Structures are given as C-alpha cells and as structure tokens.
C-alpha cells in the first residue's frame, strides 16, 4: 500500500570522478543492474507517494537509464550550485506545496542499502517524532566520510565532513552514511539557512542536522547492522568489493532454494537470473541477464550463459551461450559456442567445438563434433556428421539450410545454402551439398578414389614410409 506521507529523493547529480570512467558512476553495473537501479528498487519497495531523482552530470544518459528502470520517477535538474544540500533543495521544490510528511534521502551510489534497514530508520524517526534521523555506520577506517559528532551523553549534535574535521573529530569512527529521514517542514526551513562556507564551497546537506537540532527538534543517528550495508561506491576497488558481497548474497539465496553451488567464489549470478531446485552449478559458471535454469540441470564447469533459457535436466559443459534456448535433457559442450537464436530442442546434442547461430536443432537431433551451423533448421532425430560447415553466407546474403528428420549426414560436409536435405536422406563423407537432396536419397559428389600402387617406393625412395611399405609388401 502506498505510504502517502513518504517521499524518496535519490541523489544522482555528482560526477563520480574517483571512478575514472567515461561512464557515469551510478550507471556502472553490479550483479547486472546499474548501481542506481539497486537504489531505485529499494526506494520502490518502500511504496512512497513519489520518488525524485536529482541529476546533473551526464544528465541525458543518466535520465535515460533511470526513466527506463522507473518510468514513474520525477526527474529534477540541479543547478550550478554544488553540494548535497542544494540537490535536496531543488528536489523539495518539485514536491506539492501541501506535502507534510517525511522525506527519505538516499545516494545513487549506495547500492547495498536494503528496504528493511530504511523501513526501520523511518519507524525510529516516526516513533521519536524527530526532525532528522540519519543512518550511521561504525567503520574501522572512516577516512573520507562525514563524522557523527555526539555530546558526552551520546546525543547527536551534528555531522562534520572529513575535509572540515579537526584531528580530534577525525578519530571518530561513527560515520554518516548519507541516508536520512527528515520531516519535510524543518528540512525546508533549515536548508534555506545553509551556506557554502566550508573547505569545498558546497552547500552541505549534513549542515542541516545541527540546525534542526538548534531549532529544538529531536535528531538521532541509527547505526546500520553492518557497515557494508551503507558502503558507498566511489572507485573500482569498492565496486568489486560490493560485487563480491552481492554475489555471495545472491548465491546464498539460490542455495537456500535448493541449488547446489560447488564453488561460490568462482560462480557469478546476476540478480535477474532464476534457477530451479536440484540444479547443480560447477566451478567457473556465470549466469547473466535474463538467464533461467529449470530444475535438475547441470551447468559448468567454465560456462557463461547470457539471456539463455535452460530447460529441465539439460547438461551444459564449458560453453558460452547468448540468447539461446536449451531443451529438456539436452546436452551441450564441452567447448560449444551458442550464438543468438540457437534453439536446441529436447534430448538434442550440441557437442565439442561446435558453433551455432540462428538455428534450430530439433528434438533428439545431434551435432556432436567440430561444426559450424548457422541459419539452419534440423528436424527430429537427425545426426549431422563431424566437421560439418553450413556455408550460409555468399558474401552478400545469409541463406538458409533446411535438414529434415531422421537424416544422417557424413563427416566433413559443406552445406552450401540455400539448400534442403529431405527426410531420411544420407550424404557421404566429404560431400559438398550444393543441390537439394530428395527424401531418402544418398548424396555423394566426391571424385572416385584412385590408388597409385607403389607410388611411395618409386617417388620417395629411402624414406621411413618407403621402408615401412617395403616391409609390408
Ligand atoms: C557524503 C556526505 C558525507 C557522508 C558520505 C557517505 C555530504 C556533504 N557529505 O559525502 O557526510 O559520509 O556522503 O557516502 O553530504 N550529489 C548530488 N549533487 C551534488 C553533490 C553530490 O546529487 O552537488 C550526489 C552524488 O551523486 C552522490 C551523493 O550525492 O550520489 C553523495 O555525494 P558524494 O560527492 O559522493 O558525497 P561524499 O563526499 O561521499
Ligand atoms: Ca559518496
């Protein structure tokens, strides 16, 4: 149910310079979702009346991603006045004038923050009828963070930014996570009084905490249950730490749902992946994007599946697949490369050193060894011989190969598309199939073999081959 007293502001205007990237920081991916996408999902889970994102750096690119992830979001542009306080101020201007509830503020670069922690922060804020409640964390190394300054009796006095802190204040290990709940009236009122007189010449949101307290309202800081929950991603070291942490959480979730993961450290699973019970994931498996795995499948080792559907009981070994569908009890690999629009139907096989693209291999049909199959359909229960290449590209157009059901093609064939091989047909080894093969026919086009007796002894006298031949003859 929508909480009509709640609004969430997502701060996403900063440049993220420490990432050293052409891509805006909050668009970097974590478990297949942009950093800001995690924050938006958490915001949505609170069911607020409105979510507002404040943007400025790489504005259009950021807005494109944000609006696709959350079409109902309100976008607000920060002006040239810098700082988190200014970002909140422009967001507040976009709120209905009669809004009298609470404002939750989160940063686009804090992806691990969960909705339960925020709900607890909101509950504490409401229970204390506070003006401001912020989420803090106790860190071993607090360098760079704003510090939570408390009085001798432990009450929150205010926040001081690292760059503005005294040596004594820098020894404080409780830091501001940048996540807050404010009651909107005192936030509006006191934010108007915040200036930019600090070491960064920015309008700090953090300054508002002491001002609200000075106005006689309660302010409090609630420490998060673990520091990683509020970790901000500022550089690529922190990005990989968060990725590892989130991956461990995702894997744990699948394990609790009945998936065997042999080596969690070398297994990477995106947030969007679904996996059925009794699936086994062997070391070095990456399951990405919209991949789904049905029950009893065995994936890996060393397998990457992107946007791929795997049906019940399939086995996929040392394989790279994108946008493929692998049928029930089918087998793939080792060393297979399934490119987009490969469909392997139930009980089928794509074997070793086989590349497929835009092709359907029918029920029970097999392409077991050393082949390239592109723009092809194979019917049911057919076997494509070892080393078969579909010559699907004539330099201008991509052409189709159609292989029927119960077909047996010989080793080392070339199917020069467009070409059709009828049901129940055979082809001989080494055939270059340029013409359609009627149902039930055997196609052969290699020249008859000639054996020139004694050729080696006559032409390669004295070699080991000639001696071996002489001994036999
Ligand atoms: C901020 C806090 C600090 C806290 C830390 C936690 C302030 C002044 N400091 O510092 O107390 O310990 O977060 O991670 O708030 N942003 C804008 N507009 C701006 C500047 C920033 O929208 O003009 C956004 C950024 O995109 C980011 C968030 O605000 O999502 C925080 O900004 P950042 O520059 O990372 O602040 P910190 O220096 O980390
Ligand atoms: Ca930050």
PDB file of C-alpha atoms and ligand atoms in Angstrom, residues 11-15 18 25-26 54 78 81-85 87 107-110 144-147 159-161 175-178 180 200 202-206 230 232 234, ligand 1:
ATOM      1  CA  UNK A  11      20.842  11.976  -5.178  1.00  0.00           C
ATOM      2  CA  UNK A  12      22.375  11.265  -8.569  1.00  0.00           C
ATOM      3  CA  UNK A  13      23.878  14.542  -9.769  1.00  0.00           C
ATOM      4  CA  UNK A  14      27.506  14.011  -8.761  1.00  0.00           C
ATOM      5  CA  UNK A  15      30.300  13.318 -11.248  1.00  0.00           C
ATOM      6  CA  UNK A  18      37.125   8.733  -8.451  1.00  0.00           C
ATOM      7  CA  UNK A  25      29.496   6.229 -11.865  1.00  0.00           C
ATOM      8  CA  UNK A  26      25.932   5.326 -10.944  1.00  0.00           C
ATOM      9  CA  UNK A  54      18.272  14.758  -8.807  1.00  0.00           C
ATOM     10  CA  UNK A  78      20.340  20.505 -10.053  1.00  0.00           C
ATOM     11  CA  UNK A  81      25.231  25.497  -7.020  1.00  0.00           C
ATOM     12  CA  UNK A  82      27.118  22.392  -5.853  1.00  0.00           C
ATOM     13  CA  UNK A  83      26.523  20.122  -2.897  1.00  0.00           C
ATOM     14  CA  UNK A  84      24.151  17.543  -1.490  1.00  0.00           C
ATOM     15  CA  UNK A  85      22.176  20.283   0.321  1.00  0.00           C
ATOM     16  CA  UNK A  87      20.485  18.802  -4.592  1.00  0.00           C
ATOM     17  CA  UNK A 107      22.500   8.311  -2.670  1.00  0.00           C
ATOM     18  CA  UNK A 108      22.618   6.756  -6.116  1.00  0.00           C
ATOM     19  CA  UNK A 109      25.991   5.228  -5.270  1.00  0.00           C
ATOM     20  CA  UNK A 110      24.954   3.200  -2.174  1.00  0.00           C
ATOM     21  CA  UNK A 144      36.650  10.497   3.635  1.00  0.00           C
ATOM     22  CA  UNK A 145      33.309  10.145   5.391  1.00  0.00           C
ATOM     23  CA  UNK A 146      31.399  12.757   7.360  1.00  0.00           C
ATOM     24  CA  UNK A 147      31.724  12.045  11.111  1.00  0.00           C
ATOM     25  CA  UNK A 159      27.864  15.991  11.204  1.00  0.00           C
ATOM     26  CA  UNK A 160      31.271  17.284  10.246  1.00  0.00           C
ATOM     27  CA  UNK A 161      32.749  16.452   6.840  1.00  0.00           C
ATOM     28  CA  UNK A 175      30.249   7.955  10.070  1.00  0.00           C
ATOM     29  CA  UNK A 176      27.305   9.450   8.222  1.00  0.00           C
ATOM     30  CA  UNK A 177      26.090   7.007   5.566  1.00  0.00           C
ATOM     31  CA  UNK A 178      24.375   9.730   3.545  1.00  0.00           C
ATOM     32  CA  UNK A 180      18.392  10.145   6.098  1.00  0.00           C
ATOM     33  CA  UNK A 200      34.662  22.508  -0.597  1.00  0.00           C
ATOM     34  CA  UNK A 202      29.468  23.351  -1.357  1.00  0.00           C
ATOM     35  CA  UNK A 203      26.042  23.511   0.191  1.00  0.00           C
ATOM     36  CA  UNK A 204      26.226  20.513   2.545  1.00  0.00           C
ATOM     37  CA  UNK A 205      23.059  18.623   3.406  1.00  0.00           C
ATOM     38  CA  UNK A 206      24.886  17.467   6.519  1.00  0.00           C
ATOM     39  CA  UNK A 230      25.850   1.575   3.712  1.00  0.00           C
ATOM     40  CA  UNK A 232      29.245   3.958  -0.982  1.00  0.00           C
ATOM     41  CA  UNK A 234      33.367   5.722  -5.172  1.00  0.00           C
TER      42      UNK A 234
HETATM   43  C1  LIG B   1      28.500  12.473   1.539  1.00  0.00           C
HETATM   44  C2  LIG B   1      28.215  13.151   2.891  1.00  0.00           C
HETATM   45  C3  LIG B   1      29.089  12.506   3.960  1.00  0.00           C
HETATM   46  C4  LIG B   1      28.840  11.021   4.008  1.00  0.00           C
HETATM   47  C5  LIG B   1      29.016  10.388   2.629  1.00  0.00           C
HETATM   48  C6  LIG B   1      28.554   8.949   2.675  1.00  0.00           C
HETATM   49  C7  LIG B   1      27.653  15.482   2.396  1.00  0.00           C
HETATM   50  C8  LIG B   1      28.134  16.869   2.388  1.00  0.00           C
HETATM   51  N1  LIG B   1      28.522  14.556   2.789  1.00  0.00           N
HETATM   52  O1  LIG B   1      29.848  12.715   1.204  1.00  0.00           O
HETATM   53  O2  LIG B   1      28.801  13.083   5.232  1.00  0.00           O
HETATM   54  O3  LIG B   1      29.723  10.426   4.945  1.00  0.00           O
HETATM   55  O4  LIG B   1      28.223  11.078   1.651  1.00  0.00           O
HETATM   56  O5  LIG B   1      28.778   8.304   1.463  1.00  0.00           O
HETATM   57  O6  LIG B   1      26.506  15.232   2.057  1.00  0.00           O
HETATM   58  N2  LIG B   1      25.359  14.674  -5.227  1.00  0.00           N
HETATM   59  C9  LIG B   1      24.432  15.459  -5.884  1.00  0.00           C
HETATM   60  N3  LIG B   1      24.720  16.776  -6.082  1.00  0.00           N
HETATM   61  C10 LIG B   1      25.874  17.336  -5.651  1.00  0.00           C
HETATM   62  C11 LIG B   1      26.816  16.523  -4.976  1.00  0.00           C
HETATM   63  C12 LIG B   1      26.517  15.201  -4.776  1.00  0.00           C
HETATM   64  O7  LIG B   1      23.377  14.956  -6.283  1.00  0.00           O
HETATM   65  O8  LIG B   1      26.055  18.528  -5.881  1.00  0.00           O
HETATM   66  C13 LIG B   1      25.058  13.246  -5.032  1.00  0.00           C
HETATM   67  C14 LIG B   1      26.112  12.324  -5.608  1.00  0.00           C
HETATM   68  O9  LIG B   1      25.780  11.959  -6.937  1.00  0.00           O
HETATM   69  C15 LIG B   1      26.035  11.132  -4.655  1.00  0.00           C
HETATM   70  C16 LIG B   1      25.604  11.743  -3.334  1.00  0.00           C
HETATM   71  O10 LIG B   1      25.049  12.997  -3.644  1.00  0.00           O
HETATM   72  O11 LIG B   1      25.052  10.198  -5.078  1.00  0.00           O
HETATM   73  C17 LIG B   1      26.780  11.908  -2.365  1.00  0.00           C
HETATM   74  O12 LIG B   1      27.743  12.747  -2.979  1.00  0.00           O
HETATM   75  P1  LIG B   1      29.294  12.483  -2.802  1.00  0.00           P
HETATM   76  O13 LIG B   1      30.021  13.555  -3.523  1.00  0.00           O
HETATM   77  O14 LIG B   1      29.621  11.078  -3.083  1.00  0.00           O
HETATM   78  O15 LIG B   1      29.408  12.811  -1.221  1.00  0.00           O
HETATM   79  P2  LIG B   1      30.531  12.343  -0.266  1.00  0.00           P
HETATM   80  O16 LIG B   1      31.712  13.218  -0.389  1.00  0.00           O
HETATM   81  O17 LIG B   1      30.722  10.881  -0.393  1.00  0.00           O
END
